[in-house]
mmCIF file of C-alpha atoms in Angstrom:
data_model
loop_
_atom_site.group_PDB
_atom_site.id
_atom_site.type_symbol
_atom_site.label_atom_id
_atom_site.label_comp_id
_atom_site.label_asym_id
_atom_site.label_seq_id
_atom_site.Cartn_x
_atom_site.Cartn_y
_atom_site.Cartn_z
ATOM 1 C CA UNK X 261 18.441 -1.980 -12.264
ATOM 2 C CA UNK X 262 18.230 -4.773 -10.268
ATOM 3 C CA UNK X 263 16.869 -8.002 -10.521
ATOM 4 C CA UNK X 264 15.596 -10.474 -7.542
ATOM 5 C CA UNK X 265 14.429 -14.130 -7.931
ATOM 6 C CA UNK X 266 13.146 -16.168 -5.866
ATOM 7 C CA UNK X 267 12.874 -20.030 -4.785
ATOM 8 C CA UNK X 268 11.013 -21.697 -4.707
ATOM 9 C CA UNK X 269 7.750 -19.839 -5.374
ATOM 10 C CA UNK X 270 5.914 -22.247 -2.573
ATOM 11 C CA UNK X 271 7.035 -24.227 -0.093
ATOM 12 C CA UNK X 272 5.614 -26.985 2.535
ATOM 13 C CA UNK X 273 7.151 -28.282 5.521
ATOM 14 C CA UNK X 274 6.462 -31.364 7.986
ATOM 15 C CA UNK X 275 6.350 -29.157 11.115
ATOM 16 C CA UNK X 276 9.478 -29.783 13.751
ATOM 17 C CA UNK X 277 11.904 -29.566 10.393
ATOM 18 C CA UNK X 278 14.119 -26.988 8.374
ATOM 19 C CA UNK X 279 13.010 -24.766 5.207
ATOM 20 C CA UNK X 280 15.366 -23.074 2.762
ATOM 21 C CA UNK X 281 14.586 -19.556 0.454
ATOM 22 C CA UNK X 282 17.081 -18.306 -1.462
ATOM 23 C CA UNK X 283 17.514 -15.045 -3.593
ATOM 24 C CA UNK X 284 19.666 -14.048 -6.492
ATOM 25 C CA UNK X 285 20.064 -11.115 -7.223
ATOM 26 C CA UNK X 286 21.898 -9.212 -10.642
ATOM 27 C CA UNK X 287 23.392 -5.812 -8.840
ATOM 28 C CA UNK X 288 26.719 -6.107 -7.658
ATOM 29 C CA UNK X 289 26.860 -3.254 -5.801
ATOM 30 C CA UNK X 290 24.013 -4.768 -2.849
ATOM 31 C CA UNK X 291 25.234 -4.754 0.853
ATOM 32 C CA UNK X 292 22.657 -5.065 2.110
ATOM 33 C CA UNK X 293 20.175 -8.228 1.906
ATOM 34 C CA UNK X 294 16.885 -8.487 4.605
ATOM 35 C CA UNK X 295 14.087 -10.538 4.647
ATOM 36 C CA UNK X 296 10.902 -9.763 5.471
ATOM 37 C CA UNK X 297 7.894 -12.463 6.606
ATOM 38 C CA UNK X 298 4.233 -11.505 5.688
ATOM 39 C CA UNK X 299 1.186 -13.723 7.361
ATOM 40 C CA UNK X 300 -2.220 -13.484 5.532
ATOM 41 C CA UNK X 301 -3.761 -10.227 5.847
ATOM 42 C CA UNK X 302 -0.816 -8.557 8.076
ATOM 43 C CA UNK X 303 1.666 -5.983 6.846
ATOM 44 C CA UNK X 304 5.424 -7.272 5.602
ATOM 45 C CA UNK X 305 7.662 -7.720 8.664
ATOM 46 C CA UNK X 306 11.227 -7.136 8.395
ATOM 47 C CA UNK X 307 12.766 -10.374 10.352
ATOM 48 C CA UNK X 308 16.308 -10.491 9.961
ATOM 49 C CA UNK X 309 19.339 -8.512 7.735
ATOM 50 C CA UNK X 310 22.532 -8.726 6.966
ATOM 51 C CA UNK X 311 25.443 -7.253 6.027
ATOM 52 C CA UNK X 312 27.929 -7.488 2.939
ATOM 53 C CA UNK X 313 30.858 -7.708 5.462
ATOM 54 C CA UNK X 314 29.042 -10.470 7.463
ATOM 55 C CA UNK X 315 28.248 -13.991 5.704
ATOM 56 C CA UNK X 316 26.028 -15.626 8.309
ATOM 57 C CA UNK X 317 23.364 -14.300 10.720
ATOM 58 C CA UNK X 318 21.574 -16.070 13.919
ATOM 59 C CA UNK X 319 18.327 -14.730 15.890
ATOM 60 C CA UNK X 320 16.926 -18.331 16.875
ATOM 61 C CA UNK X 321 15.734 -20.297 14.462
ATOM 62 C CA UNK X 322 16.420 -18.380 12.156
ATOM 63 C CA UNK X 323 19.376 -17.676 9.801
ATOM 64 C CA UNK X 324 19.917 -15.958 6.103
ATOM 65 C CA UNK X 325 23.519 -17.192 4.991
ATOM 66 C CA UNK X 326 25.638 -14.622 1.574
ATOM 67 C CA UNK X 327 27.081 -15.438 -1.104
ATOM 68 C CA UNK X 328 28.395 -12.479 -2.788
ATOM 69 C CA UNK X 329 30.363 -13.892 -5.363
ATOM 70 C CA UNK X 330 27.091 -16.130 -6.692
ATOM 71 C CA UNK X 331 25.202 -13.148 -5.771
ATOM 72 C CA UNK X 332 22.718 -14.516 -3.736
ATOM 73 C CA UNK X 333 21.923 -15.350 0.263
ATOM 74 C CA UNK X 334 19.916 -17.170 1.788
ATOM 75 C CA UNK X 335 16.641 -17.383 4.641
ATOM 76 C CA UNK X 336 17.088 -20.261 6.864
ATOM 77 C CA UNK X 337 14.311 -21.724 9.255
ATOM 78 C CA UNK X 338 14.954 -24.717 11.870
ATOM 79 C CA UNK X 339 12.568 -26.500 14.448
ATOM 80 C CA UNK X 340 9.582 -25.561 12.586
ATOM 81 C CA UNK X 341 6.002 -24.436 13.620
ATOM 82 C CA UNK X 342 2.581 -23.485 12.652
ATOM 83 C CA UNK X 343 3.199 -19.870 13.262
ATOM 84 C CA UNK X 344 6.201 -19.801 10.133
ATOM 85 C CA UNK X 345 2.922 -19.931 7.902
ATOM 86 C CA UNK X 346 3.935 -17.180 6.025
ATOM 87 C CA UNK X 347 5.404 -14.855 2.106
ATOM 88 C CA UNK X 348 8.489 -14.566 2.551
ATOM 89 C CA UNK X 349 9.946 -11.546 1.025
ATOM 90 C CA UNK X 350 14.419 -10.959 0.328
ATOM 91 C CA UNK X 351 15.267 -6.893 -1.070
ATOM 92 C CA UNK X 352 18.632 -6.896 -1.601
ATOM 93 C CA UNK X 353 19.414 -3.655 -1.985
ATOM 94 C CA UNK X 354 22.663 -0.470 -2.009
ATOM 95 C CA UNK X 355 22.713 1.372 0.868
ATOM 96 C CA UNK X 356 23.067 4.438 -0.311
ATOM 97 C CA UNK X 357 20.534 4.095 -3.275
ATOM 98 C CA UNK X 358 16.298 3.730 -1.187
ATOM 99 C CA UNK X 359 14.803 2.771 -3.965
ATOM 100 C CA UNK X 360 13.684 -0.829 -2.735
ATOM 101 C CA UNK X 361 12.925 -4.159 -5.367
ATOM 102 C CA UNK X 362 10.757 -7.242 -2.966
ATOM 103 C CA UNK X 363 11.614 -10.379 -4.408
ATOM 104 C CA UNK X 364 8.367 -12.085 -5.924
ATOM 105 C CA UNK X 365 7.661 -13.864 -2.617
ATOM 106 C CA UNK X 366 8.121 -17.309 -1.081
ATOM 107 C CA UNK X 367 4.867 -18.896 0.240
ATOM 108 C CA UNK X 368 6.243 -21.433 3.049
ATOM 109 C CA UNK X 369 3.327 -23.397 4.184
ATOM 110 C CA UNK X 370 3.893 -25.908 7.650
ATOM 111 C CA UNK X 371 1.925 -29.000 8.071
ATOM 112 C CA UNK X 372 0.896 -29.692 11.570
ATOM 113 C CA UNK M 278 6.793 0.213 19.022
ATOM 114 C CA UNK M 279 7.260 2.706 16.551
ATOM 115 C CA UNK M 280 5.127 2.301 13.940
ATOM 116 C CA UNK M 281 3.647 3.980 10.483
ATOM 117 C CA UNK M 282 0.159 4.755 10.395
ATOM 118 C CA UNK M 283 -1.903 3.980 7.385
ATOM 119 C CA UNK M 284 -5.838 5.608 6.887
ATOM 120 C CA UNK M 285 -8.467 4.662 5.879
ATOM 121 C CA UNK M 286 -7.717 0.551 6.270
ATOM 122 C CA UNK M 287 -10.324 -0.063 4.770
ATOM 123 C CA UNK M 288 -12.255 2.033 1.851
ATOM 124 C CA UNK M 289 -15.123 0.668 -0.791
ATOM 125 C CA UNK M 290 -15.863 3.414 -3.428
ATOM 126 C CA UNK M 291 -17.271 3.339 -7.064
ATOM 127 C CA UNK M 292 -15.470 3.846 -10.271
ATOM 128 C CA UNK M 293 -14.569 6.887 -11.140
ATOM 129 C CA UNK M 294 -14.695 8.464 -7.982
ATOM 130 C CA UNK M 295 -11.536 9.627 -6.460
ATOM 131 C CA UNK M 296 -9.294 7.823 -3.335
ATOM 132 C CA UNK M 297 -7.315 9.555 -0.749
ATOM 133 C CA UNK M 298 -4.761 7.069 1.121
ATOM 134 C CA UNK M 299 -2.389 8.425 4.063
ATOM 135 C CA UNK M 300 0.074 7.259 5.850
ATOM 136 C CA UNK M 301 1.629 9.094 8.820
ATOM 137 C CA UNK M 302 5.530 7.668 8.983
ATOM 138 C CA UNK M 303 7.546 6.881 11.988
ATOM 139 C CA UNK M 304 9.079 10.015 13.181
ATOM 140 C CA UNK M 305 12.281 10.701 12.440
ATOM 141 C CA UNK M 306 12.660 8.724 8.991
ATOM 142 C CA UNK M 307 13.399 10.478 6.261
ATOM 143 C CA UNK M 308 11.851 8.083 3.407
ATOM 144 C CA UNK M 309 8.588 7.001 2.619
ATOM 145 C CA UNK M 310 7.127 4.858 0.165
ATOM 146 C CA UNK M 311 3.704 3.532 -1.263
ATOM 147 C CA UNK M 312 3.178 0.175 -2.339
ATOM 148 C CA UNK M 313 0.494 -1.934 -4.170
ATOM 149 C CA UNK M 314 0.210 -5.358 -3.615
ATOM 150 C CA UNK M 315 -2.249 -8.075 -5.250
ATOM 151 C CA UNK M 316 -2.118 -11.461 -5.869
ATOM 152 C CA UNK M 317 -0.140 -11.333 -8.676
ATOM 153 C CA UNK M 318 2.135 -8.759 -8.829
ATOM 154 C CA UNK M 319 3.745 -9.429 -5.578
ATOM 155 C CA UNK M 320 5.116 -5.832 -3.641
ATOM 156 C CA UNK M 321 4.935 -2.852 -6.299
ATOM 157 C CA UNK M 322 6.740 -0.373 -5.699
ATOM 158 C CA UNK M 323 5.033 3.021 -6.899
ATOM 159 C CA UNK M 324 6.766 5.959 -5.461
ATOM 160 C CA UNK M 325 9.266 6.657 -3.603
ATOM 161 C CA UNK M 326 9.742 9.899 -1.282
ATOM 162 C CA UNK M 327 13.281 10.406 0.588
ATOM 163 C CA UNK M 328 13.414 14.217 3.136
ATOM 164 C CA UNK M 329 9.533 14.605 1.341
ATOM 165 C CA UNK M 330 11.635 14.778 -2.368
ATOM 166 C CA UNK M 331 10.269 12.710 -4.531
ATOM 167 C CA UNK M 332 12.374 10.341 -5.992
ATOM 168 C CA UNK M 333 10.582 7.697 -8.193
ATOM 169 C CA UNK M 334 7.409 7.538 -8.998
ATOM 170 C CA UNK M 335 8.298 5.045 -12.700
ATOM 171 C CA UNK M 336 6.395 2.733 -11.457
ATOM 172 C CA UNK M 337 2.981 4.782 -10.905
ATOM 173 C CA UNK M 338 0.332 5.570 -13.614
ATOM 174 C CA UNK M 339 0.793 9.198 -13.691
ATOM 175 C CA UNK M 340 -2.156 9.701 -15.173
ATOM 176 C CA UNK M 341 -4.026 8.791 -12.659
ATOM 177 C CA UNK M 342 -2.339 8.928 -9.734
ATOM 178 C CA UNK M 343 -0.936 11.000 -7.747
ATOM 179 C CA UNK M 344 1.795 10.743 -4.401
ATOM 180 C CA UNK M 345 2.602 13.834 -2.469
ATOM 181 C CA UNK M 346 3.952 14.882 0.590
ATOM 182 C CA UNK M 347 2.933 18.176 2.457
ATOM 183 C CA UNK M 348 4.583 17.704 5.100
ATOM 184 C CA UNK M 349 6.904 15.516 7.132
ATOM 185 C CA UNK M 350 4.309 13.950 9.409
ATOM 186 C CA UNK M 351 1.926 13.133 6.163
ATOM 187 C CA UNK M 352 2.049 11.005 2.851
ATOM 188 C CA UNK M 353 -0.865 10.661 0.441
ATOM 189 C CA UNK M 354 -1.598 8.661 -2.232
ATOM 190 C CA UNK M 355 -4.755 9.794 -4.508
ATOM 191 C CA UNK M 356 -6.297 8.036 -7.214
ATOM 192 C CA UNK M 357 -8.871 9.426 -9.775
ATOM 193 C CA UNK M 358 -10.650 8.238 -11.152
ATOM 194 C CA UNK M 359 -10.217 5.375 -9.936
ATOM 195 C CA UNK M 360 -10.518 2.054 -11.975
ATOM 196 C CA UNK M 361 -11.486 -1.787 -10.506
ATOM 197 C CA UNK M 362 -8.431 -3.347 -11.496
ATOM 198 C CA UNK M 363 -6.892 -0.531 -8.674
ATOM 199 C CA UNK M 364 -8.198 -3.005 -6.596
ATOM 200 C CA UNK M 365 -5.548 -3.950 -4.523
ATOM 201 C CA UNK M 366 -3.590 -3.413 -0.729
ATOM 202 C CA UNK M 367 -2.063 -0.564 -0.523
ATOM 203 C CA UNK M 368 1.384 0.620 1.688
ATOM 204 C CA UNK M 369 3.169 2.639 3.469
ATOM 205 C CA UNK M 370 6.834 2.486 4.099
ATOM 206 C CA UNK M 371 8.923 4.145 6.262
ATOM 207 C CA UNK M 372 13.126 3.740 6.756
ATOM 208 C CA UNK M 373 15.382 6.163 7.372
ATOM 209 C CA UNK M 374 19.101 6.647 5.078
ATOM 210 C CA UNK M 375 20.798 6.294 9.075
ATOM 211 C CA UNK M 376 24.203 4.202 9.254
ATOM 212 C CA UNK M 377 23.016 1.871 11.383
ATOM 213 C CA UNK M 378 19.154 1.206 10.530
ATOM 214 C CA UNK M 379 18.525 -0.146 6.996
ATOM 215 C CA UNK M 380 15.385 -2.359 6.922
ATOM 216 C CA UNK M 381 12.498 -0.287 7.038
ATOM 217 C CA UNK M 382 8.332 -0.087 8.411
ATOM 218 C CA UNK M 383 5.571 -0.894 6.695
ATOM 219 C CA UNK M 384 2.141 0.200 8.248
ATOM 220 C CA UNK M 385 -1.435 -1.663 7.792
ATOM 221 C CA UNK M 386 -2.133 -0.714 4.310
ATOM 222 C CA UNK M 387 -5.455 0.325 3.012
ATOM 223 C CA UNK M 388 -7.129 -2.277 1.294
ATOM 224 C CA UNK M 389 -8.686 -1.126 -1.579
ATOM 225 C CA UNK M 390 -11.933 -2.461 -3.598
ATOM 226 C CA UNK M 391 -12.946 -0.570 -6.345
ATOM 227 C CA UNK M 392 -16.597 -0.793 -7.373
#
């Protein structure tokens, strides 16, 4: 089965700085790479995703990059704001297979 | 926005009692998942269904937990008897196996406390 790791497990940045979270996976068949954000006391929400035929995708201040050869993908947040403080989860999978194993999560704190 | 609805939002119960959590997936979604979240274990998959059929419940303690989908609009997760170690937030999520939408939508969760 898929083995998913995230680094770092915690990250603290000053407001306005950039943050990068990396997700490594083991299943070479994975072809869908999403990131979920979970604010304190709330539900996880999909914030950005990428398919394996694309190397990078951007949506305003967030971006996801994929290195399929090395089996990792990363979440990039630029110009961080206090509302970016949350736990971020990756959940790579092969799309014909529904079962999703979430990474252990990265807790991001943005210091005003 | 379409939502996944979970009830109850909070539940406090005594050890040994039965607990039933309910989930209404988004209309048209054909996959439904139950996750448990604790501080120590992150998001732990308990069971999931595709087109109402249970596909994998290997993450669930079978002696006390059961998951069912009596119809396309309702999924249930039961714990009988409940134990203090079951205290956690239980999330339901739904998704579609359509070709252009692979993300899952989570409900707001049921926070269970077993005393």
